[in-house]
């Protein structure tokens, strides 16, 4: 009895922490989306940077929402997950929004690189001129690839469920006998592919921007002149470095998930889960504070809430 009580208490604590992280992240991303939507209504248009941030905020809000639902059900009402198609739909939806989160944030890094870096290469100049059209194509490609990943995850889990199912007399519920190993490796292979490709895009963007900044500073020293381009380079590099740090943490947590999920190390997996739930909110907060207008609006809202 005491062991069962400890497990229940542990699950309740885990759900409470995940709920705080998820709702804080959802609030931050909802704020980002609301500010951009208000700007869209006022200006009747959004620039490429704002379009990427809007889609990023929406995908992070939805991924946190589905992730929280899954965590809540798996800890408190685990048998609900084995109602026909519930597990498949939850994992499919989470995979879609999580993949779009990774690839859209990678698109933001690529956008910063193309927009700010200075290279005389004709192909790079063409990219700089056509940046708005390229951004739309990248975002569309990200959504299509994310949808494909989501569908593949649905198919993989559905096959794993069908191999291990036992119907009740009404045929509505799956018995919780699914082995994690049956669908664990294919799903994490897909997640690793998504995380790796977006991580590579972030690394290349950072390298190109650093190289562009180094060349620009060399030209400034030889010509003895100042330029605002250095400030733009430094701001972009700071943003991409924040992406790099957050991606590195998330990539390490993914590797730890691969290692510990088959060893049934619940406490380690829970710590990894905390990190993954914190990622969308913390990084969006960094993006908000790097934008002066959004930072001012957020601080104004927080001061009003504090006064009330």
Short mmCIF file of C-alpha atoms in Angstrom, two decimals:
data_model
loop_
_atom_site.label_atom_id
_atom_site.label_comp_id
_atom_site.label_asym_id
_atom_site.label_seq_id
_atom_site.Cartn_x
_atom_site.Cartn_y
_atom_site.Cartn_z
CA UNK A 1 0.00 0.00 0.00
CA UNK A 2 2.81 2.43 0.92
CA UNK A 3 4.57 1.70 -2.38
CA UNK A 4 1.39 2.44 -4.32
CA UNK A 5 0.95 5.68 -2.35
CA UNK A 6 4.54 6.72 -3.17
CA UNK A 7 3.98 6.06 -6.89
CA UNK A 8 0.73 8.08 -6.83
CA UNK A 9 2.44 10.95 -4.98
CA UNK A 10 5.36 10.86 -7.43
CA UNK A 11 3.00 10.98 -10.43
CA UNK A 12 1.00 13.84 -8.92
CA UNK A 13 4.17 15.88 -8.30
CA UNK A 14 5.39 15.21 -11.83
CA UNK A 15 2.06 16.27 -13.33
CA UNK A 16 2.03 19.44 -11.21
CA UNK A 17 5.52 20.49 -12.39
CA UNK A 18 4.79 19.63 -16.04
CA UNK A 19 1.48 21.55 -15.80
CA UNK A 20 3.25 24.66 -14.50
CA UNK A 21 5.87 24.47 -17.26
CA UNK A 22 3.33 23.76 -20.00
CA UNK A 23 0.88 26.48 -19.00
CA UNK A 24 3.66 29.04 -18.56
CA UNK A 25 5.00 28.14 -22.01
CA UNK A 26 1.52 28.27 -23.54
CA UNK A 27 0.91 31.72 -21.99
CA UNK A 28 4.23 33.06 -23.32
CA UNK A 29 3.60 31.72 -26.84
CA UNK A 30 -0.03 32.92 -26.76
CA UNK A 31 1.28 36.39 -25.88
CA UNK A 32 3.66 36.27 -28.87
CA UNK A 33 0.84 35.18 -31.21
CA UNK A 34 -1.58 37.85 -29.87
CA UNK A 35 0.95 40.68 -30.28
CA UNK A 36 1.72 39.61 -33.87
CA UNK A 37 -1.99 39.20 -34.72
CA UNK A 38 -2.74 42.71 -33.39
CA UNK A 39 0.15 44.08 -35.47
CA UNK A 40 -1.22 42.15 -38.48
CA UNK A 41 -4.66 43.75 -38.05
CA UNK A 42 -3.19 47.24 -37.64
CA UNK A 43 -0.70 47.08 -40.53
CA UNK A 44 -2.74 44.63 -42.64
CA UNK A 45 0.55 42.90 -43.44
CA UNK A 46 3.41 41.04 -41.75
CA UNK A 47 7.06 40.99 -42.74
CA UNK A 48 8.91 37.69 -43.16
CA UNK A 49 10.36 37.74 -39.65
CA UNK A 50 6.90 38.23 -38.11
CA UNK A 51 5.39 35.46 -40.25
CA UNK A 52 8.02 33.01 -38.98
CA UNK A 53 7.49 34.10 -35.36
CA UNK A 54 3.70 33.80 -35.70
CA UNK A 55 3.91 30.25 -37.02
CA UNK A 56 6.56 29.38 -34.43
CA UNK A 57 4.37 30.67 -31.58
CA UNK A 58 1.33 28.72 -32.86
CA UNK A 59 3.28 25.46 -33.27
CA UNK A 60 4.86 25.77 -29.81
CA UNK A 61 1.53 26.57 -28.16
CA UNK A 62 -0.13 23.52 -29.76
CA UNK A 63 2.82 21.17 -29.09
CA UNK A 64 2.79 22.14 -25.39
CA UNK A 65 -0.97 21.66 -25.27
CA UNK A 66 -0.88 18.13 -26.73
CA UNK A 67 2.22 17.22 -24.74
CA UNK A 68 0.51 18.27 -21.50
CA UNK A 69 -2.65 16.28 -22.34
CA UNK A 70 -0.55 13.19 -23.02
CA UNK A 71 1.51 13.61 -19.81
CA UNK A 72 -1.62 14.22 -17.72
CA UNK A 73 -3.43 11.16 -19.07
CA UNK A 74 -0.37 8.89 -18.89
CA UNK A 75 0.23 9.76 -15.21
CA UNK A 76 -3.32 10.16 -13.86
CA UNK A 77 -5.63 8.22 -16.24
CA UNK A 78 -3.31 5.84 -18.16
CA UNK A 79 -6.12 3.57 -19.35
CA UNK A 80 -7.72 6.47 -21.26
CA UNK A 81 -4.77 6.35 -23.66
CA UNK A 82 -5.79 2.89 -24.77
CA UNK A 83 -9.21 3.96 -25.97
CA UNK A 84 -9.15 3.28 -29.70
CA UNK A 85 -7.18 5.96 -31.64
CA UNK A 86 -6.66 8.29 -28.62
CA UNK A 87 -2.95 7.42 -28.23
CA UNK A 88 -2.38 7.55 -32.01
CA UNK A 89 -4.07 10.93 -32.45
CA UNK A 90 -2.30 12.52 -29.47
CA UNK A 91 1.15 11.36 -30.58
CA UNK A 92 0.45 12.25 -34.22
CA UNK A 93 -0.69 15.79 -33.31
CA UNK A 94 2.22 16.33 -30.92
CA UNK A 95 4.73 15.08 -33.52
CA UNK A 96 3.30 17.39 -36.18
CA UNK A 97 3.48 20.53 -34.03
CA UNK A 98 6.82 19.58 -32.44
CA UNK A 99 8.44 18.99 -35.85
CA UNK A 100 7.04 22.26 -37.18
CA UNK A 101 8.45 23.95 -34.05
CA UNK A 102 11.97 22.66 -34.83
CA UNK A 103 11.92 23.37 -38.55
CA UNK A 104 10.23 26.79 -38.30
CA UNK A 105 12.79 27.89 -35.71
CA UNK A 106 15.52 26.66 -38.09
CA UNK A 107 13.85 28.78 -40.82
CA UNK A 108 14.18 31.80 -38.51
CA UNK A 109 17.93 31.19 -38.20
CA UNK A 110 18.29 30.82 -41.98
CA UNK A 111 16.30 34.05 -42.42
CA UNK A 112 18.65 35.95 -40.07
CA UNK A 113 21.66 34.56 -41.93
CA UNK A 114 20.43 35.49 -45.43
CA UNK A 115 19.07 38.89 -44.38
CA UNK A 116 22.11 40.13 -42.45
CA UNK A 117 25.20 38.31 -43.75
CA UNK A 118 27.20 40.15 -46.46
CA UNK A 119 28.63 37.99 -49.24
CA UNK A 120 29.38 39.00 -52.84
CA UNK A 121 28.39 35.61 -54.19
CA UNK A 122 25.72 35.92 -56.93
CA UNK A 123 23.65 33.04 -55.51
CA UNK A 124 23.66 34.63 -52.04
CA UNK A 125 22.62 37.99 -53.51
CA UNK A 126 19.77 36.23 -55.34
CA UNK A 127 18.66 34.66 -52.03
CA UNK A 128 18.77 38.07 -50.33
CA UNK A 129 16.61 39.65 -53.06
CA UNK A 130 14.08 36.78 -53.04
CA UNK A 131 14.09 36.33 -49.25
CA UNK A 132 10.33 36.91 -48.78
CA UNK A 133 9.38 34.24 -51.34
CA UNK A 134 12.02 31.86 -49.96
CA UNK A 135 10.60 32.26 -46.43
CA UNK A 136 7.11 31.32 -47.62
CA UNK A 137 8.49 28.25 -49.42
CA UNK A 138 10.51 27.20 -46.37
CA UNK A 139 7.50 27.55 -44.08
CA UNK A 140 5.28 25.61 -46.46
CA UNK A 141 7.93 22.86 -46.79
CA UNK A 142 8.26 22.72 -42.98
CA UNK A 143 4.51 22.22 -42.55
CA UNK A 144 4.36 19.54 -45.28
CA UNK A 145 7.34 17.60 -43.84
CA UNK A 146 5.88 17.91 -40.33
CA UNK A 147 2.56 16.53 -41.57
CA UNK A 148 4.39 13.57 -43.17
CA UNK A 149 6.22 12.89 -39.88
CA UNK A 150 2.93 13.09 -37.95
CA UNK A 151 1.26 10.60 -40.31
CA UNK A 152 4.23 8.21 -40.04
CA UNK A 153 4.08 8.38 -36.23
CA UNK A 154 0.35 7.60 -36.35
CA UNK A 155 0.98 4.56 -38.58
CA UNK A 156 3.87 3.28 -36.40
CA UNK A 157 1.88 3.53 -33.15
CA UNK A 158 -1.25 2.10 -34.74
CA UNK A 159 0.70 -0.97 -35.90
CA UNK A 160 2.23 -1.40 -32.42
CA UNK A 161 -1.23 -1.14 -30.82
CA UNK A 162 -2.80 -3.59 -33.26
CA UNK A 163 -0.09 -6.18 -32.59
CA UNK A 164 -0.68 -6.09 -28.84
CA UNK A 165 -4.40 -5.49 -28.44
CA UNK A 166 -7.00 -7.31 -26.39
CA UNK A 167 -10.60 -6.19 -26.79
CA UNK A 168 -13.05 -5.91 -23.96
CA UNK A 169 -16.53 -7.30 -24.55
CA UNK A 170 -17.60 -4.02 -26.25
CA UNK A 171 -14.38 -3.77 -28.22
CA UNK A 172 -13.75 -0.16 -27.19
CA UNK A 173 -10.62 -0.24 -25.08
CA UNK A 174 -7.11 -1.50 -25.61
CA UNK A 175 -5.49 -3.34 -22.74
CA UNK A 176 -2.31 -1.60 -21.63
CA UNK A 177 0.08 -4.30 -22.82
CA UNK A 178 1.98 -2.40 -25.50
CA UNK A 179 5.72 -2.81 -25.23
CA UNK A 180 7.57 0.47 -25.68
CA UNK A 181 10.27 -1.21 -27.78
CA UNK A 182 7.73 -2.03 -30.51
CA UNK A 183 7.35 1.62 -31.57
CA UNK A 184 10.11 3.37 -29.59
CA UNK A 185 12.98 3.16 -32.08
CA UNK A 186 11.15 4.23 -35.29
CA UNK A 187 9.55 7.23 -33.55
CA UNK A 188 12.80 8.38 -32.00
CA UNK A 189 14.59 7.87 -35.30
CA UNK A 190 12.10 10.29 -36.90
CA UNK A 191 12.43 12.74 -33.99
CA UNK A 192 16.23 12.50 -34.19
CA UNK A 193 16.12 13.18 -37.92
CA UNK A 194 13.97 16.31 -37.39
CA UNK A 195 16.13 17.59 -34.53
CA UNK A 196 19.41 16.87 -36.38
CA UNK A 197 18.41 18.57 -39.65
CA UNK A 198 17.18 21.69 -37.86
CA UNK A 199 20.28 21.67 -35.60
CA UNK A 200 22.55 21.51 -38.68
CA UNK A 201 20.69 24.50 -40.20
CA UNK A 202 21.26 26.48 -36.97
CA UNK A 203 24.98 25.58 -36.92
CA UNK A 204 25.51 26.58 -40.57
CA UNK A 205 23.62 29.85 -40.05
CA UNK A 206 25.80 30.70 -37.04
CA UNK A 207 29.02 29.85 -38.92
CA UNK A 208 28.07 31.95 -41.97
CA UNK A 209 27.09 34.91 -39.78
CA UNK A 210 30.32 34.74 -37.78
CA UNK A 211 32.36 34.55 -40.99
CA UNK A 212 30.42 37.50 -42.44
CA UNK A 213 31.00 39.53 -39.27
CA UNK A 214 34.74 38.73 -39.33
CA UNK A 215 35.04 39.85 -42.98
CA UNK A 216 33.04 42.99 -42.28
CA UNK A 217 35.25 43.95 -39.33
CA UNK A 218 38.37 43.41 -41.44
CA UNK A 219 36.99 45.79 -44.11
CA UNK A 220 36.13 48.37 -41.45
CA UNK A 221 39.70 48.28 -40.09
CA UNK A 222 41.22 48.76 -43.53
CA UNK A 223 38.78 51.53 -44.49
CA UNK A 224 38.75 53.14 -41.01
CA UNK A 225 34.98 53.56 -41.00
CA UNK A 226 32.09 52.55 -38.73
CA UNK A 227 28.99 50.68 -39.80
CA UNK A 228 25.61 49.82 -38.34
CA UNK A 229 25.96 46.42 -39.97
CA UNK A 230 28.16 45.24 -37.09
CA UNK A 231 25.33 45.83 -34.61
CA UNK A 232 22.92 43.91 -36.85
CA UNK A 233 25.43 41.04 -37.10
CA UNK A 234 25.92 40.92 -33.33
CA UNK A 235 22.16 40.95 -32.61
CA UNK A 236 21.57 38.15 -35.13
CA UNK A 237 24.47 36.11 -33.71
CA UNK A 238 23.06 36.49 -30.18
CA UNK A 239 19.68 35.21 -31.38
CA UNK A 240 21.22 32.27 -33.24
CA UNK A 241 23.46 31.43 -30.27
CA UNK A 242 20.34 31.24 -28.09
CA UNK A 243 18.91 28.81 -30.68
CA UNK A 244 22.17 26.85 -30.62
CA UNK A 245 22.23 26.55 -26.81
CA UNK A 246 18.56 25.54 -26.58
CA UNK A 247 18.92 23.06 -29.46
CA UNK A 248 22.02 21.55 -27.84
CA UNK A 249 20.15 20.99 -24.55
CA UNK A 250 17.18 19.51 -26.41
CA UNK A 251 19.43 17.30 -28.56
CA UNK A 252 21.22 15.96 -25.46
CA UNK A 253 17.85 15.26 -23.81
CA UNK A 254 16.79 13.34 -26.94
CA UNK A 255 19.94 11.20 -26.76
CA UNK A 256 19.30 10.56 -23.05
CA UNK A 257 15.73 9.55 -23.93
CA UNK A 258 17.11 6.97 -26.37
CA UNK A 259 19.46 5.61 -23.71
CA UNK A 260 17.19 5.54 -20.65
CA UNK A 261 13.72 4.79 -22.04
CA UNK A 262 14.49 1.07 -22.48
CA UNK A 263 16.10 0.89 -19.03
CA UNK A 264 12.90 2.04 -17.27
CA UNK A 265 14.69 4.83 -15.39
CA UNK A 266 11.56 6.79 -14.47
CA UNK A 267 13.28 9.58 -12.56
CA UNK A 268 15.79 10.27 -15.33
CA UNK A 269 13.02 10.21 -17.95
CA UNK A 270 11.00 12.62 -15.83
CA UNK A 271 13.93 15.05 -15.62
CA UNK A 272 14.28 14.88 -19.42
CA UNK A 273 10.53 15.49 -19.71
CA UNK A 274 10.88 18.63 -17.57
CA UNK A 275 13.65 19.94 -19.84
CA UNK A 276 11.63 19.28 -23.00
CA UNK A 277 8.56 21.04 -21.59
CA UNK A 278 10.65 24.06 -20.55
CA UNK A 279 12.30 24.47 -23.99
CA UNK A 280 9.40 26.09 -25.97
CA UNK A 281 8.55 28.63 -23.25
CA UNK A 282 12.10 29.65 -22.30
CA UNK A 283 13.26 30.10 -25.90
CA UNK A 284 10.16 32.11 -26.87
CA UNK A 285 10.82 34.33 -23.83
CA UNK A 286 14.37 34.92 -25.14
CA UNK A 287 12.93 35.90 -28.55
CA UNK A 288 10.45 38.30 -26.91
CA UNK A 289 13.16 40.02 -24.83
CA UNK A 290 15.33 40.39 -27.95
CA UNK A 291 12.52 42.43 -29.55
CA UNK A 292 12.24 45.90 -27.89
CA UNK A 293 8.52 46.40 -28.72
CA UNK A 294 7.47 42.97 -27.47
CA UNK A 295 9.65 43.33 -24.39
CA UNK A 296 8.03 46.68 -23.52
CA UNK A 297 4.52 45.26 -24.05
CA UNK A 298 5.24 42.20 -21.91
CA UNK A 299 6.74 44.26 -19.06
CA UNK A 300 3.75 46.60 -19.21
CA UNK A 301 1.32 43.67 -18.93
CA UNK A 302 3.30 42.11 -16.07
CA UNK A 303 3.42 45.43 -14.18
CA UNK A 304 -0.37 45.81 -14.57
CA UNK A 305 -0.91 42.27 -13.26
CA UNK A 306 1.44 42.96 -10.34
CA UNK A 307 -0.42 46.18 -9.45
CA UNK A 308 -3.80 44.41 -9.49
#
